[in-house]
Short mmCIF file of C-alpha atoms and ligand atoms in Angstrom, two decimals:
data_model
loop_
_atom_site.label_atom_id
_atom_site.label_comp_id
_atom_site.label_asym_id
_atom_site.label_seq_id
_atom_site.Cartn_x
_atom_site.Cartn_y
_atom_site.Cartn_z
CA UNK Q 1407 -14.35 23.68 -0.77
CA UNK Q 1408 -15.14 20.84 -3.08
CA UNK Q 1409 -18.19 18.71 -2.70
CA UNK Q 1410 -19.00 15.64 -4.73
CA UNK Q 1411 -22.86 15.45 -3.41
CA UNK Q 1412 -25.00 18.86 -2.94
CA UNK Q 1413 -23.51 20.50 -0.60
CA UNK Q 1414 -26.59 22.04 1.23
CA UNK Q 1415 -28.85 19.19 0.78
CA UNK Q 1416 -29.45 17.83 4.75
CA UNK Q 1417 -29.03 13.70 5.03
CA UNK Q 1418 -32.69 12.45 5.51
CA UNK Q 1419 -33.94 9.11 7.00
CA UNK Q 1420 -33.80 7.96 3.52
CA UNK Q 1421 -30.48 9.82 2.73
CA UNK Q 1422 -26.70 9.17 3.56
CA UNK Q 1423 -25.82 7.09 6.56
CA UNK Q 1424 -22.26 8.99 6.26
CA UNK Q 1425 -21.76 12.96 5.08
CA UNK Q 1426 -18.78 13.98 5.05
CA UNK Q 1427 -17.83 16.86 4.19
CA UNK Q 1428 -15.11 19.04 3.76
CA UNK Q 1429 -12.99 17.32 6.54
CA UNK Q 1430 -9.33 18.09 7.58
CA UNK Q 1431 -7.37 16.40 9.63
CA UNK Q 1432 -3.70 17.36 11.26
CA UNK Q 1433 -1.55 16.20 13.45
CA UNK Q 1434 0.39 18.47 15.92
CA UNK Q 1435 4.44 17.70 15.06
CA UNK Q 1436 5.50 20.33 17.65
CA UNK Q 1437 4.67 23.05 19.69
CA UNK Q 1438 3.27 25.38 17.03
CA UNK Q 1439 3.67 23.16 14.34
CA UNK Q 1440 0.55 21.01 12.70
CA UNK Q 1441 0.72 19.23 9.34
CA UNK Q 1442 -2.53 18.60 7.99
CA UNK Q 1443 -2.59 14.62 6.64
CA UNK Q 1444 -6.39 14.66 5.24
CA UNK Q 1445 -7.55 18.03 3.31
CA UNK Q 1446 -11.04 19.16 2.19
CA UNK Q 1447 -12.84 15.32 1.87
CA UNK Q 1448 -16.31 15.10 1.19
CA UNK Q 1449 -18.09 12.07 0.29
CA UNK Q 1450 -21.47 10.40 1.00
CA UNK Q 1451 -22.31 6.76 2.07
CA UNK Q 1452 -25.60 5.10 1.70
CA UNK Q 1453 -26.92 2.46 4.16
CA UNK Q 1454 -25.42 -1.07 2.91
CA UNK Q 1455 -23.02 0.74 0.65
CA UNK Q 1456 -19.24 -0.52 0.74
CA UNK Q 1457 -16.58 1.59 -0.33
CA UNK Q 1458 -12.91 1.32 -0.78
CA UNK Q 1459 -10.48 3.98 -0.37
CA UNK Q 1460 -7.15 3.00 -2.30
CA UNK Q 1461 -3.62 5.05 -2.75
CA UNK Q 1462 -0.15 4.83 -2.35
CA UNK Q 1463 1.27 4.97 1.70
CA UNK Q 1464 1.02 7.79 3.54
CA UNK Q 1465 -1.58 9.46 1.82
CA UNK Q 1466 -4.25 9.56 4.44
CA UNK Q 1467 -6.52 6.84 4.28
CA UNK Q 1468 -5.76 5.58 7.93
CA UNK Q 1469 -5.97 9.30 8.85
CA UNK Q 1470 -8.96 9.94 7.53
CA UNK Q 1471 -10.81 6.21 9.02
CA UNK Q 1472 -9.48 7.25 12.42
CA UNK Q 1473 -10.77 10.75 12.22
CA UNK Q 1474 -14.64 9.64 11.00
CA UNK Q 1475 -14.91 7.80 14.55
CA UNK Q 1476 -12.69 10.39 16.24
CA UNK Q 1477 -9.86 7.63 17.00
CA UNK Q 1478 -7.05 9.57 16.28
CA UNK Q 1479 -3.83 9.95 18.28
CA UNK Q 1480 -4.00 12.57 20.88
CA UNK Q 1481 -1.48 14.78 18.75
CA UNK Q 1482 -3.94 14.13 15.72
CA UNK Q 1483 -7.28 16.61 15.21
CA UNK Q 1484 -10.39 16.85 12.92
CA UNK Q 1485 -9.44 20.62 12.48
CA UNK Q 1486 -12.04 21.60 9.74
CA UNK Q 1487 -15.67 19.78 8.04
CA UNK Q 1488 -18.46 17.99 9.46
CA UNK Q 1489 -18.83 14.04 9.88
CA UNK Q 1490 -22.42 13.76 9.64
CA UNK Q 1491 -23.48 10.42 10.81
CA UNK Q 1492 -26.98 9.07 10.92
CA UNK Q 1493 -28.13 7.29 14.12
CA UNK Q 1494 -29.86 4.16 14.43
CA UNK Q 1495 -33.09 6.14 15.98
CA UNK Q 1496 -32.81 8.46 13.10
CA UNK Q 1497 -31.00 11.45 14.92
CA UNK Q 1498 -28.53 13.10 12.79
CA UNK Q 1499 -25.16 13.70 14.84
CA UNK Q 1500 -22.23 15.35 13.90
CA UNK Q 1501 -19.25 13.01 15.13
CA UNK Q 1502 -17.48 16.21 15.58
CA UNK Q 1503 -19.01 17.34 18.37
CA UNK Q 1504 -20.24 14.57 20.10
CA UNK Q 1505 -20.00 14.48 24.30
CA UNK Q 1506 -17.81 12.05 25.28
CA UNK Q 1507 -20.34 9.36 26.79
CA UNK Q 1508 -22.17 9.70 23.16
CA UNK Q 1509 -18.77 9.10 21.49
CA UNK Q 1510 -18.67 6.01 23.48
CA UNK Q 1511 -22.06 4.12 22.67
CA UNK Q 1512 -21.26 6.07 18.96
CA UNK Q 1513 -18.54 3.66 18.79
CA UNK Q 1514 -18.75 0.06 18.40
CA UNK Q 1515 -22.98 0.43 18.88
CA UNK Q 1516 -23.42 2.36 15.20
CA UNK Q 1517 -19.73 2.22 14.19
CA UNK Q 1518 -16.66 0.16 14.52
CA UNK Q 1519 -13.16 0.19 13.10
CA UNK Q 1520 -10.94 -3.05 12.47
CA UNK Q 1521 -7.35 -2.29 12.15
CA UNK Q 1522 -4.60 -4.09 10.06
CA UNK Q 1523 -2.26 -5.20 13.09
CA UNK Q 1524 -4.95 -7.55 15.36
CA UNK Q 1525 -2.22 -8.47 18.03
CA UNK Q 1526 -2.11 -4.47 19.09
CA UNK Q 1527 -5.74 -4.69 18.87
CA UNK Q 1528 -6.28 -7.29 21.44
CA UNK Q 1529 -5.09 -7.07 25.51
CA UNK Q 1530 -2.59 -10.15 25.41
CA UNK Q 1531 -3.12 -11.09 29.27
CA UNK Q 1532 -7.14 -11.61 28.51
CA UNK Q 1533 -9.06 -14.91 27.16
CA UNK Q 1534 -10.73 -14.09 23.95
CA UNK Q 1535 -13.77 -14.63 25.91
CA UNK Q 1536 -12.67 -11.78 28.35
CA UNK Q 1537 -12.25 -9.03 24.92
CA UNK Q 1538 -16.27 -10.18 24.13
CA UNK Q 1539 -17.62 -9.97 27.56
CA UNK Q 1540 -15.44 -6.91 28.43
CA UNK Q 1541 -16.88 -4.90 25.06
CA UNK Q 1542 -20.74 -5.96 25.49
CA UNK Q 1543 -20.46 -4.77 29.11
CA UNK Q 1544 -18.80 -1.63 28.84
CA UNK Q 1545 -21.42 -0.93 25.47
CA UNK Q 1546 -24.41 -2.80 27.13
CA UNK Q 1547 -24.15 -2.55 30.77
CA UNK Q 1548 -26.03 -5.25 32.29
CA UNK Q 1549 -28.63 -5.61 29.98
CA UNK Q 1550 -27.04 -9.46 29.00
CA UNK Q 1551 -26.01 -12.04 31.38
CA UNK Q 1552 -22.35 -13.55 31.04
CA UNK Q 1553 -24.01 -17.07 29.85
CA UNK Q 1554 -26.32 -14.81 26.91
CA UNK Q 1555 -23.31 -12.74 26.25
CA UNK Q 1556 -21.13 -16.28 25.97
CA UNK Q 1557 -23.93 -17.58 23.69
CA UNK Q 1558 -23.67 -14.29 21.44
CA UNK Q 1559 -20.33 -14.76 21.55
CA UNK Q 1560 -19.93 -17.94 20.54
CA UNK Q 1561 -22.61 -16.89 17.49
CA UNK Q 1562 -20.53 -14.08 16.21
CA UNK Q 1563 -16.82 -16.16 16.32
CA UNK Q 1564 -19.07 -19.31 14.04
CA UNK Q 1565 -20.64 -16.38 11.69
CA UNK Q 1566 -16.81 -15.51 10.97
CA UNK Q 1567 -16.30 -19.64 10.29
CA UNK Q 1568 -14.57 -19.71 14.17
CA UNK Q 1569 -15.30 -22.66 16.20
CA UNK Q 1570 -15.98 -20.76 19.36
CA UNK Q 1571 -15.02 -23.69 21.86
CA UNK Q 1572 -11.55 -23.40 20.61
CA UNK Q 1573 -11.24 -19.69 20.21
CA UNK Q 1574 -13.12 -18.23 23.04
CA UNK Q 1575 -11.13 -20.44 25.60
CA UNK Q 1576 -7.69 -19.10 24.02
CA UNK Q 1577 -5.43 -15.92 24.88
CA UNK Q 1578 -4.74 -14.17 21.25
CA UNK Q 1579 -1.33 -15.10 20.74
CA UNK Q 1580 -2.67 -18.79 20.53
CA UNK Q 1581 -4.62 -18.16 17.66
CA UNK Q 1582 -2.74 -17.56 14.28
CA UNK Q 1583 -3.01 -14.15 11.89
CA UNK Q 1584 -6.14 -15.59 10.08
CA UNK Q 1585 -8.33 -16.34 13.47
CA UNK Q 1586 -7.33 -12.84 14.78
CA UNK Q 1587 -8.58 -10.82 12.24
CA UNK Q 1588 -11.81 -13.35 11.97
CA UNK Q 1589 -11.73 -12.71 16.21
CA UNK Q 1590 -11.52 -8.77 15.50
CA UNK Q 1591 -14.52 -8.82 12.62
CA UNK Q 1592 -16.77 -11.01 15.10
CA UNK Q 1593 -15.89 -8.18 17.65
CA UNK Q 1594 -16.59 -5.01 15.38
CA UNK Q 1595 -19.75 -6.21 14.64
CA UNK Q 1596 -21.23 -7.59 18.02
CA UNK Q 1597 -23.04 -5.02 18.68
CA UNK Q 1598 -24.21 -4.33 14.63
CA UNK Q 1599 -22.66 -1.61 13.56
CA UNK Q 1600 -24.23 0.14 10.87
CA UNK Q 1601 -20.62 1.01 9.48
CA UNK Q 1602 -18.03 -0.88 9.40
CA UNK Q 1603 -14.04 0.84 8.98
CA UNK Q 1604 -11.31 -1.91 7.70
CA UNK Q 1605 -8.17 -0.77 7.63
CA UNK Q 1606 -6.18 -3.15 5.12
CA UNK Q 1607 -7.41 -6.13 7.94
CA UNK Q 1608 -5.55 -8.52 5.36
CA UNK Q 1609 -2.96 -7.27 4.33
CA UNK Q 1610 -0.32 -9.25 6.77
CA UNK Q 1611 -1.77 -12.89 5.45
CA UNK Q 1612 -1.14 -15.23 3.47
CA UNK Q 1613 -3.06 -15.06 0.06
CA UNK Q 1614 -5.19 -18.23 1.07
CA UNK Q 1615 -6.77 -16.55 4.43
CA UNK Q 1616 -6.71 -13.51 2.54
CA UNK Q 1617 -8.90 -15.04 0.14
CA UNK Q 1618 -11.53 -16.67 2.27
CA UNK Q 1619 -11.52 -13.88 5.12
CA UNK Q 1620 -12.73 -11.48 1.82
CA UNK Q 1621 -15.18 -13.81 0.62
CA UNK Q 1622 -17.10 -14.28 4.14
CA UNK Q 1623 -17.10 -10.12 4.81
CA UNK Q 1624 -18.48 -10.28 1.31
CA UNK Q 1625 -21.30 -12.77 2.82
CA UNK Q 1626 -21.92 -11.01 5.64
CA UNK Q 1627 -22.29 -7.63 4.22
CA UNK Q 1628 -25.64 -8.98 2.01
CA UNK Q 1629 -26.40 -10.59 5.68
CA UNK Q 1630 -26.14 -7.88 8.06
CA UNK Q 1631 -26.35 -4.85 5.32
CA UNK Q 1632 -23.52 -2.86 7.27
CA UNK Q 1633 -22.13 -0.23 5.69
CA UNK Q 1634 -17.98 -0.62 4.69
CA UNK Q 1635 -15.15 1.59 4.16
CA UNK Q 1636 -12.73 -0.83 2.65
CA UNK Q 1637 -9.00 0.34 3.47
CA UNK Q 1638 -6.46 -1.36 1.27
CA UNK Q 1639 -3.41 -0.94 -1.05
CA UNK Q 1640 -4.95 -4.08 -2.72
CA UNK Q 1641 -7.00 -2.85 -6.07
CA UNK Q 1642 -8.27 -6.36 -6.65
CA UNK Q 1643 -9.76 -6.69 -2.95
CA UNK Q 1644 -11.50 -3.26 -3.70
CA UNK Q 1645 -13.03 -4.60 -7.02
CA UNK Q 1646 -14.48 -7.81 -5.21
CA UNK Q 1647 -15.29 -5.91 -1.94
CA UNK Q 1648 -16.71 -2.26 -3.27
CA UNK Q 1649 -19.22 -0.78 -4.58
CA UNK Q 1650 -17.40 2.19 -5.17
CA UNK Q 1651 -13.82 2.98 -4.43
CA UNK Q 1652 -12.40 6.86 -3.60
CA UNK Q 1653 -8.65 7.26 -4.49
CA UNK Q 1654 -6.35 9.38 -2.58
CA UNK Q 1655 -3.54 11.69 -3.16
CA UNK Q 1656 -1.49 13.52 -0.44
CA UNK Q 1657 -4.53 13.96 1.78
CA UNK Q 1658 -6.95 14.57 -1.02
CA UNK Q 1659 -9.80 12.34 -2.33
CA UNK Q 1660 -8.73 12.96 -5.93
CA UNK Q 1661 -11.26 10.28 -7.71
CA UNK Q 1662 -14.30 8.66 -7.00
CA UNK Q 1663 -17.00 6.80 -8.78
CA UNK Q 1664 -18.27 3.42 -8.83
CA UNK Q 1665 -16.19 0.62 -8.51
CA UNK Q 1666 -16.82 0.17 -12.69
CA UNK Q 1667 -15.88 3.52 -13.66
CA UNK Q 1668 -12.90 3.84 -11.55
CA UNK Q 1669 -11.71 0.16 -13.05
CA UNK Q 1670 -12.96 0.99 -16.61
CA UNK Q 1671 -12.89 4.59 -16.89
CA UNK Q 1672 -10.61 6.28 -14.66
CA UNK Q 1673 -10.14 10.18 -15.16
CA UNK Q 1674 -7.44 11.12 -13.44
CA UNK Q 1675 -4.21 9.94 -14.67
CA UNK Q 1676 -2.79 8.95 -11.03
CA UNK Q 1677 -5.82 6.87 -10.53
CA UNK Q 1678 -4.83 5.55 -13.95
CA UNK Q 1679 -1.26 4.91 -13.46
CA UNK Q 1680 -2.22 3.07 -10.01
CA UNK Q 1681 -4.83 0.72 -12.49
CA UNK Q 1682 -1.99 0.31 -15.27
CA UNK Q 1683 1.00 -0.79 -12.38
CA UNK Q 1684 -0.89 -3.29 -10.71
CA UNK Q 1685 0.92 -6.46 -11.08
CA UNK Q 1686 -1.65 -9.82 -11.98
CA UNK Q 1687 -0.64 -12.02 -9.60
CA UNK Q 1688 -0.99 -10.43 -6.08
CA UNK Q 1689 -2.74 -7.02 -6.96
CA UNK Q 1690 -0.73 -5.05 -4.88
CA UNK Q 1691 0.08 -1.48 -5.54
CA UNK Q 1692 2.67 -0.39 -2.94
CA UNK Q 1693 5.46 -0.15 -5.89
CA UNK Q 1694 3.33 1.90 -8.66
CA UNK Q 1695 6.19 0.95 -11.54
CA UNK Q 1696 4.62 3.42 -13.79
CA UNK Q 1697 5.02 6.46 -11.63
CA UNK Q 1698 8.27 8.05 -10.92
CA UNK Q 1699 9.55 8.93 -7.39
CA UNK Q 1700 6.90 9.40 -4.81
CA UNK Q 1701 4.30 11.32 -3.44
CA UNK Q 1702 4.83 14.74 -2.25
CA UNK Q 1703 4.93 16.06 1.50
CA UNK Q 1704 1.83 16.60 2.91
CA UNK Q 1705 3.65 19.52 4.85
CA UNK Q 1706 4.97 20.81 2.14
CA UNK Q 1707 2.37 20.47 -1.26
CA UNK Q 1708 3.39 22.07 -4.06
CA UNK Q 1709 0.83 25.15 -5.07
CA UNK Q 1710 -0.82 23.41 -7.96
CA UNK Q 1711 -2.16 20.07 -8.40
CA UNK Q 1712 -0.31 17.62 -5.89
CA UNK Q 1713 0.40 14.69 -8.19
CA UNK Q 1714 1.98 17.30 -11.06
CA UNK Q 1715 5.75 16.82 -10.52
CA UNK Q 1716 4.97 13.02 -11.30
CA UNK Q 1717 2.13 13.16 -13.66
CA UNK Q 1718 3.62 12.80 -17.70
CA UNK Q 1719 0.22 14.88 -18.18
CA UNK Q 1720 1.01 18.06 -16.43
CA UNK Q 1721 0.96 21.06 -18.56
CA UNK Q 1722 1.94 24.67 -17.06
CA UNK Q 1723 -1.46 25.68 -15.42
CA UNK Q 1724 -1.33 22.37 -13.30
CA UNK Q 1725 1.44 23.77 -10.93
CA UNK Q 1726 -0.37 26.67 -9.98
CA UNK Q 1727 -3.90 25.77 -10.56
CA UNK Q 1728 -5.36 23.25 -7.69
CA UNK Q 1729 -8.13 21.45 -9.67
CA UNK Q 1730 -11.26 20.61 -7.56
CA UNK Q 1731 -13.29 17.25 -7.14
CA UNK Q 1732 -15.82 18.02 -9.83
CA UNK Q 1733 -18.79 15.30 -10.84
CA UNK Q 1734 -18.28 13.90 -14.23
CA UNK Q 1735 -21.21 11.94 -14.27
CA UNK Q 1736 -24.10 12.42 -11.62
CA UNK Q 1737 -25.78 8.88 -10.64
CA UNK Q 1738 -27.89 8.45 -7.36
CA UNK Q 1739 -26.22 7.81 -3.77
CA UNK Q 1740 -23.02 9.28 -3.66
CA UNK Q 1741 -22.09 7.21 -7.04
CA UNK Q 1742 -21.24 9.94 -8.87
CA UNK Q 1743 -17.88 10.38 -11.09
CA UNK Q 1744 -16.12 12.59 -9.59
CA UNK Q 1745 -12.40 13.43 -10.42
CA UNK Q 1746 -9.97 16.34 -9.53
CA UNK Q 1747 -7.68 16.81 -12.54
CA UNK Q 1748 -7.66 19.85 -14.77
CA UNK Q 1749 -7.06 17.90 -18.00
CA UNK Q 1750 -9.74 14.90 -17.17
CA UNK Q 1751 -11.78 15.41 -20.16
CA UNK Q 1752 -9.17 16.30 -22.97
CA UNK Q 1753 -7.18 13.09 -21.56
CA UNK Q 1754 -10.21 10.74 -21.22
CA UNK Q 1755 -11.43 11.38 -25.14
CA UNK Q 1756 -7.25 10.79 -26.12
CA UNK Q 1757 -7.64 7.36 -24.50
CA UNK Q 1758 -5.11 7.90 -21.65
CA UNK Q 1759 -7.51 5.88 -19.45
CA UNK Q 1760 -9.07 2.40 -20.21
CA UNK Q 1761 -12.77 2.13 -20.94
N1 ATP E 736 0.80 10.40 14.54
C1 ATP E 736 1.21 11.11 13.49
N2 ATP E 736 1.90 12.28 13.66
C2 ATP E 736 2.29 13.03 12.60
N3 ATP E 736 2.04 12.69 11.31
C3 ATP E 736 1.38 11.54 11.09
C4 ATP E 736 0.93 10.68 12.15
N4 ATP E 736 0.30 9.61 11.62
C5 ATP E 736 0.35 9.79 10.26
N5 ATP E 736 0.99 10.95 9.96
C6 ATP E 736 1.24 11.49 8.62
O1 ATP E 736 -0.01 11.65 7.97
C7 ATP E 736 0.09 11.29 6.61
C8 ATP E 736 -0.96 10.24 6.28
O2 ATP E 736 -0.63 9.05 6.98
P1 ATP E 736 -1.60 7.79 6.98
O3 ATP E 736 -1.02 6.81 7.94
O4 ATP E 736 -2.97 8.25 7.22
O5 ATP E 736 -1.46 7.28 5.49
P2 ATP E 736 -1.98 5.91 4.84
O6 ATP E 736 -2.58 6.30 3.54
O7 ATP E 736 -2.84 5.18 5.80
O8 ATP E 736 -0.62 5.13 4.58
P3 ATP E 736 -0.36 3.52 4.59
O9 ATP E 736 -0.88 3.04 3.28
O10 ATP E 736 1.12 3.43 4.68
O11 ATP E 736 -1.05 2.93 5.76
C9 ATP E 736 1.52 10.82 6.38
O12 ATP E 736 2.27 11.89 5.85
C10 ATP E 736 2.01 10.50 7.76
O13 ATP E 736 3.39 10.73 7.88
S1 SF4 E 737 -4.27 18.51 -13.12
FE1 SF4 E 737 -2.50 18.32 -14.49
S2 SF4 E 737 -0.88 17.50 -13.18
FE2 SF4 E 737 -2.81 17.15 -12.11
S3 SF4 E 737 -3.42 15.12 -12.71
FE3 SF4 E 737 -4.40 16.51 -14.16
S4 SF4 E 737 -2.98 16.67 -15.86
FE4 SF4 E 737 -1.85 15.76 -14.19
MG1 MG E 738 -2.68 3.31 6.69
#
């Protein structure tokens, strides 16, 4: 098992708001059949931190959001690792085995998830005002009155730029793509979360709303000092949004290190090649040029490194040694450089990545 952070050391008060470590997660694909999508990830977050987890589709970074708040499918399972999560009265919880009532006031209380398609997100039939008195209810109980949870409301929907008296009154499929997502961030954090999941919440607008919805999560995180794991196929939204970003490779975390060294001094040439095929207008890497064909299987990896039938690097011992996550360069807070490729250092002093 591979651990970027100390592997024994406990999360304190002071420490990690997020462990995670070693985590697997599979879905079941038939009766006695399971492929496991996420493998072996361990990283730490800090209180406040924001980090973005990039890589090409299908590589596990929805997988992995849905299985830190145990969201997953019913066919999908956190089958290995610990999700070490502390609470807001200091308790330190493993998500993993949390009763079900505790999973609920887990959720949306100390973390919430935003995902990419808002319409699914939201029960069409209900007023927008229904989705915000329905969730402080079911989280709260009575504890607000409908008029205080209204005036909450309406305070959440104008910290996302909403004007509530138009958007609280409407049914979802009034509003357009833009005041959804806005509608789903004022949502996720009404009951201030101390972590924040977004999975790719722009990716379906235009580059406009795009823009401004970034810039205003960007505001609110100094703000509210939630901590972010930043979902997207989009490396210039993680270089605005991050602190630190964590690539991923058929189900592995492959890279991590601040949101500098993975931009300036990448050490792993698939984080490179992802860096290098970014195209300048709309920073979208869903068609990595540089790399041929695609990734592998995640039911069937090959027995070396994953990425070495596409990497121009490879050398024999890459397809049948499996390199590990190992730190590069120790910093403070889970900002370590970290990267998983046998060759890292040899390739880094050639030049092969940009510094
Ligand atoms: N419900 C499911 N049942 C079986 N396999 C699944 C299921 N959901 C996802 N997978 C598989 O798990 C792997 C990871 O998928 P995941 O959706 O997490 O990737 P992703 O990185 O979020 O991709 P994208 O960028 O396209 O959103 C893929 O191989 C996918 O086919
Ligand atoms: S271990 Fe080998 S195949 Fe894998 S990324 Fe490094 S050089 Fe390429
Ligand atoms: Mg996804």
């Amino acid at each position: 098992m591979s651990h970027v952070t100390d592997p024994t050391a406990a999360p304190t008060a002071e420490g990690p708001l997020l462990s995670v470590r070693g985590v697997d997660v599979g879905y079941r694909t038939g009766r006695r059949k399971q492929v496991t999508a996420v493998r072996d990830v361990s990283f730490d977050l800090y209180p406040g931190q924001s980090m973005a987890l990039v890589g090409e589709s299908g590589c596990g970074k929805t997988t992995l959001g849905l299985g830190l708040l145990r969201l997953l499918p019913r066919t999908g399972v956190v089958s290995a690792g610990e999700v070490l999560f502390r609470r807001k009265d200091g308790r330190l919880v493993d998500v993993r085995t949390l009763a079900r009532e505790d999973l609920r006031r887990f959720r949306w209380n100390e973390a919430a998830m935003v995902f990419q398609g808002a319409m699914n997100a939201f029960n069409p039939v209900l007023r927008v005002r229904d989705h915000f008195l329905d969730t402080f209810r079911a989280h709260e109980g009575g504890r607000r009155s409908r008029a205080r949870i209204l005036e909450r409301s309406a305070e959440l929907l104008r910290m996302v730029r909403l004007d509530p008296a138009r958007v609280l009154d409407g049914f979802p499929h009034e509003l357009s793509g833009g005041m959804r997502q806005r509608t789903l961030i004022a949502l996720a954090l009404a009951l201030e979360p101390q972590l924040l999941i977004l999975d790719e919440p722009t990716t379906a607008l235009d580059i406009l709303t795009q823009r401004s919805i970034v810039e205003r999560l960007a505001e609110l995180r100094e703000e509210l000092r939630f901590a972010m794991v930043f979902i997207t196929h989009d490396l210039g939204l993680a270089a605005e949004l991050a602190d630190r970003v964590g690539t991923m490779y058929a189900g592995r975390m492959i890279e991590t290190g601040t949101t500098r060294d993975i931009f300036h001094r990448a050490r792993h040439p698939y984080t490179s090649a992802l860096i290098n095929s970014v195209p300048p207008v709309t920073g979208d890497l869903r068609v990595p040029e540089s790399l041929p064909g695609g990734p592998p299987s995640v039911g069937a990896l090959p027995p070396g490194c994953s990425f070495a039938p596409r990497c121009a690097r490879a050398v024999d011992r890459c397809e049948s040694t499996r390199p590990t996550l190992d730190v590069l360069r120790s910093r403070p807070e889970g900002m370590s450089h970290a990267a998983a490729c046998l060759r890292s250092h040899e390739l880094f002093s050639e030049g092969v990545t940009r510094d």
